[in-house]
Structures are given as structure tokens and as C-alpha cells.
Amino acid sequence: MPRRSRPLLIAPLIPLLGVIGIFGAEELHGSRYLPAFVIVWCALLAALFAFVLNRAMEAKRRRASR
């Protein structure tokens, strides 16, 4: 059985962060903390997505070079 790579184990965090963002924005709607929450949430989601995409591309390149 092939060993799982880290991006596949971390990838489920992307939709989890999406759900947290939706509920968090709903709870903070109308407060002064909403813009800061949305900025931090978007930055975390973008960083996680970029990390997973980068690792997936590296794994694809490694498989192609074999």
C-alpha cells in the first residue's frame, strides 16, 4: 500500500476552515471584529490552499521523473 503524503492528510482542513469562516462571519456580523476575522480567515485559507497545491505539484513532478 502506498504511503500517504501530507497534503492528502491536510487537505480536509480546507473545507473545515470554510465552514468555520461561514459560522464565524455569521456570529460576528455587525460587530467591529468582522473585518479582522475575515482578513485572517482568508489569509489562513489561502496559505493552506497554496501549501497543499505546492505539495501536490511537487509530488506530481517526483512521480513524473521516475
GROMACS .gro file of N, CA and C in nm:
model
  198
    1MET      N    1   0.083  -0.117   0.000
    1MET     CA    2   0.000   0.000   0.000
    1MET      C    3   0.089   0.124   0.000
    2PRO      N    4   0.062   0.221  -0.090
    2PRO     CA    5   0.146   0.341  -0.094
    2PRO      C    6   0.127   0.427   0.031
    3ARG      N    7   0.234   0.490   0.068
    3ARG     CA    8   0.232   0.578   0.186
    3ARG      C    9   0.162   0.709   0.149
    4ARG      N   10   0.074   0.756   0.235
    4ARG     CA   11   0.002   0.880   0.208
    4ARG      C   12   0.094   0.999   0.227
    5SER      N   13   0.076   1.097   0.141
    5SER     CA   14   0.156   1.219   0.155
    5SER      C   15   0.082   1.317   0.246
    6ARG      N   16   0.154   1.412   0.298
    6ARG     CA   17   0.097   1.507   0.392
    6ARG      C   18  -0.014   1.593   0.332
    7PRO      N   19  -0.003   1.638   0.207
    7PRO     CA   20  -0.112   1.722   0.154
    7PRO      C   21  -0.247   1.651   0.156
    8LEU      N   22  -0.247   1.520   0.135
    8LEU     CA   23  -0.374   1.449   0.137
    8LEU      C   24  -0.431   1.443   0.278
    9LEU      N   25  -0.344   1.445   0.378
    9LEU     CA   26  -0.392   1.444   0.516
    9LEU      C   27  -0.435   1.583   0.562
   10ILE      N   28  -0.375   1.686   0.505
   10ILE     CA   29  -0.405   1.823   0.544
   10ILE      C   30  -0.520   1.881   0.461
   11ALA      N   31  -0.543   1.828   0.343
   11ALA     CA   32  -0.644   1.882   0.253
   11ALA      C   33  -0.784   1.893   0.314
   12PRO      N   34  -0.829   1.801   0.401
   12PRO     CA   35  -0.962   1.819   0.460
   12PRO      C   36  -0.977   1.944   0.546
   13LEU      N   37  -0.866   2.007   0.583
   13LEU     CA   38  -0.876   2.130   0.661
   13LEU      C   39  -0.931   2.246   0.578
   14ILE      N   40  -0.919   2.240   0.446
   14ILE     CA   41  -0.968   2.349   0.361
   14ILE      C   42  -1.119   2.367   0.376
   15PRO      N   43  -1.202   2.262   0.356
   15PRO     CA   44  -1.345   2.285   0.377
   15PRO      C   45  -1.380   2.312   0.524
   16LEU      N   46  -1.302   2.256   0.616
   16LEU     CA   47  -1.327   2.283   0.757
   16LEU      C   48  -1.309   2.431   0.788
   17LEU      N   49  -1.203   2.490   0.734
   17LEU     CA   50  -1.183   2.634   0.752
   17LEU      C   51  -1.295   2.714   0.685
   18GLY      N   52  -1.346   2.663   0.574
   18GLY     CA   53  -1.458   2.730   0.508
   18GLY      C   54  -1.582   2.733   0.596
   19VAL      N   55  -1.612   2.621   0.658
   19VAL     CA   56  -1.729   2.614   0.747
   19VAL      C   57  -1.709   2.704   0.868
   20ILE      N   58  -1.590   2.702   0.925
   20ILE     CA   59  -1.561   2.788   1.041
   20ILE      C   60  -1.576   2.935   1.001
   21GLY      N   61  -1.531   2.968   0.882
   21GLY     CA   62  -1.543   3.106   0.835
   21GLY      C   63  -1.687   3.149   0.817
   22ILE      N   64  -1.769   3.062   0.763
   22ILE     CA   65  -1.911   3.096   0.743
   22ILE      C   66  -1.980   3.117   0.877
   23PHE      N   67  -1.962   3.024   0.969
   23PHE     CA   68  -2.026   3.038   1.100
   23PHE      C   69  -1.966   3.155   1.180
   24GLY      N   70  -1.836   3.174   1.168
   24GLY     CA   71  -1.773   3.286   1.239
   24GLY      C   72  -1.821   3.421   1.187
   25ALA      N   73  -1.835   3.431   1.054
   25ALA     CA   74  -1.884   3.557   0.997
   25ALA      C   75  -2.029   3.582   1.039
   26GLU      N   76  -2.106   3.476   1.047
   26GLU     CA   77  -2.246   3.491   1.091
   26GLU      C   78  -2.253   3.538   1.235
   27GLU      N   79  -2.168   3.482   1.321
   27GLU     CA   80  -2.168   3.521   1.463
   27GLU      C   81  -2.117   3.664   1.482
   28LEU      N   82  -2.020   3.704   1.403
   28LEU     CA   83  -1.959   3.837   1.420
   28LEU      C   84  -2.026   3.944   1.334
   29HIS      N   85  -2.131   3.909   1.262
   29HIS     CA   86  -2.199   4.005   1.174
   29HIS      C   87  -2.246   4.126   1.256
   30GLY      N   88  -2.204   4.241   1.210
   30GLY     CA   89  -2.242   4.364   1.278
   30GLY      C   90  -2.145   4.410   1.385
   31SER      N   91  -2.047   4.329   1.419
   31SER     CA   92  -1.951   4.371   1.521
   31SER      C   93  -1.830   4.436   1.454
   32ARG      N   94  -1.750   4.500   1.534
   32ARG     CA   95  -1.630   4.565   1.480
   32ARG      C   96  -1.518   4.466   1.451
   33TYR      N   97  -1.532   4.342   1.495
   33TYR     CA   98  -1.429   4.241   1.473
   33TYR      C   99  -1.446   4.165   1.342
   34LEU      N  100  -1.555   4.185   1.273
   34LEU     CA  101  -1.581   4.111   1.149
   34LEU      C  102  -1.474   4.134   1.042
   35PRO      N  103  -1.434   4.257   1.011
   35PRO     CA  104  -1.331   4.275   0.907
   35PRO      C  105  -1.199   4.204   0.941
   36ALA      N  106  -1.157   4.213   1.067
   36ALA     CA  107  -1.033   4.147   1.107
   36ALA      C  108  -1.046   3.995   1.095
   37PHE      N  109  -1.161   3.942   1.136
   37PHE     CA  110  -1.184   3.799   1.126
   37PHE      C  111  -1.180   3.752   0.981
   38VAL      N  112  -1.243   3.827   0.893
   38VAL     CA  113  -1.248   3.789   0.752
   38VAL      C  114  -1.108   3.795   0.690
   39ILE      N  115  -1.030   3.894   0.724
   39ILE     CA  116  -0.894   3.906   0.670
   39ILE      C  117  -0.808   3.789   0.716
   40VAL      N  118  -0.812   3.758   0.844
   40VAL     CA  119  -0.732   3.647   0.897
   40VAL      C  120  -0.780   3.515   0.840
   41TRP      N  121  -0.910   3.498   0.832
   41TRP     CA  122  -0.968   3.375   0.777
   41TRP      C  123  -0.925   3.354   0.631
   42CYS      N  124  -0.933   3.459   0.551
   42CYS     CA  125  -0.892   3.449   0.410
   42CYS      C  126  -0.743   3.420   0.397
   43ALA      N  127  -0.662   3.482   0.481
   43ALA     CA  128  -0.518   3.458   0.475
   43ALA      C  129  -0.486   3.313   0.512
   44LEU      N  130  -0.549   3.260   0.616
   44LEU     CA  131  -0.526   3.120   0.654
   44LEU      C  132  -0.572   3.024   0.545
   45LEU      N  133  -0.686   3.050   0.488
   45LEU     CA  134  -0.739   2.964   0.383
   45LEU      C  135  -0.649   2.968   0.259
   46ALA      N  136  -0.602   3.086   0.222
   46ALA     CA  137  -0.514   3.098   0.106
   46ALA      C  138  -0.380   3.030   0.131
   47ALA      N  139  -0.324   3.045   0.250
   47ALA     CA  140  -0.197   2.982   0.282
   47ALA      C  141  -0.209   2.830   0.282
   48LEU      N  142  -0.316   2.779   0.338
   48LEU     CA  143  -0.338   2.634   0.341
   48LEU      C  144  -0.358   2.580   0.201
   49PHE      N  145  -0.435   2.649   0.120
   49PHE     CA  146  -0.458   2.605  -0.017
   49PHE      C  147  -0.328   2.607  -0.097
   50ALA      N  148  -0.247   2.711  -0.081
   50ALA     CA  149  -0.120   2.721  -0.152
   50ALA      C  150  -0.024   2.610  -0.108
   51PHE      N  151  -0.022   2.579   0.021
   51PHE     CA  152   0.063   2.472   0.072
   51PHE      C  153   0.026   2.338   0.010
   52VAL      N  154  -0.104   2.307   0.011
   52VAL     CA  155  -0.150   2.179  -0.043
   52VAL      C  156  -0.123   2.172  -0.192
   53LEU      N  157  -0.149   2.280  -0.264
   53LEU     CA  158  -0.126   2.281  -0.409
   53LEU      C  159   0.022   2.266  -0.440
   54ASN      N  160   0.108   2.334  -0.365
   54ASN     CA  161   0.252   2.324  -0.385
   54ASN      C  162   0.303   2.182  -0.362
   55ARG      N  163   0.258   2.119  -0.253
   55ARG     CA  164   0.300   1.981  -0.225
   55ARG      C  165   0.248   1.884  -0.330
   56ALA      N  166   0.127   1.905  -0.377
   56ALA     CA  167   0.072   1.817  -0.480
   56ALA      C  168   0.151   1.829  -0.610
   57MET      N  169   0.189   1.949  -0.646
   57MET     CA  170   0.269   1.969  -0.768
   57MET      C  171   0.407   1.906  -0.753
   58GLU      N  172   0.468   1.917  -0.634
   58GLU     CA  173   0.598   1.853  -0.611
   58GLU      C  174   0.587   1.701  -0.624
   59ALA      N  175   0.482   1.645  -0.568
   59ALA     CA  176   0.463   1.501  -0.576
   59ALA      C  177   0.440   1.458  -0.721
   60LYS      N  178   0.369   1.538  -0.795
   60LYS     CA  179   0.345   1.506  -0.937
   60LYS      C  180   0.477   1.510  -1.015
   61ARG      N  181   0.560   1.609  -0.987
   61ARG     CA  182   0.690   1.618  -1.054
   61ARG      C  183   0.780   1.500  -1.018
   62ARG      N  184   0.778   1.461  -0.890
   62ARG     CA  185   0.859   1.346  -0.848
   62ARG      C  186   0.814   1.218  -0.917
   63ARG      N  187   0.683   1.198  -0.929
   63ARG     CA  188   0.631   1.079  -0.996
   63ARG      C  189   0.665   1.079  -1.143
   64ALA      N  190   0.665   1.197  -1.205
   64ALA     CA  191   0.695   1.206  -1.347
   64ALA      C  192   0.843   1.182  -1.376
   65SER      N  193   0.930   1.213  -1.282
   65SER     CA  194   1.074   1.196  -1.303
   65SER      C  195   1.120   1.051  -1.279
   66ARG      N  196   1.035   0.968  -1.225
   66ARG     CA  197   1.075   0.829  -1.200
   66ARG      C  198   1.082   0.750  -1.324
   0.00000   0.00000   0.00000
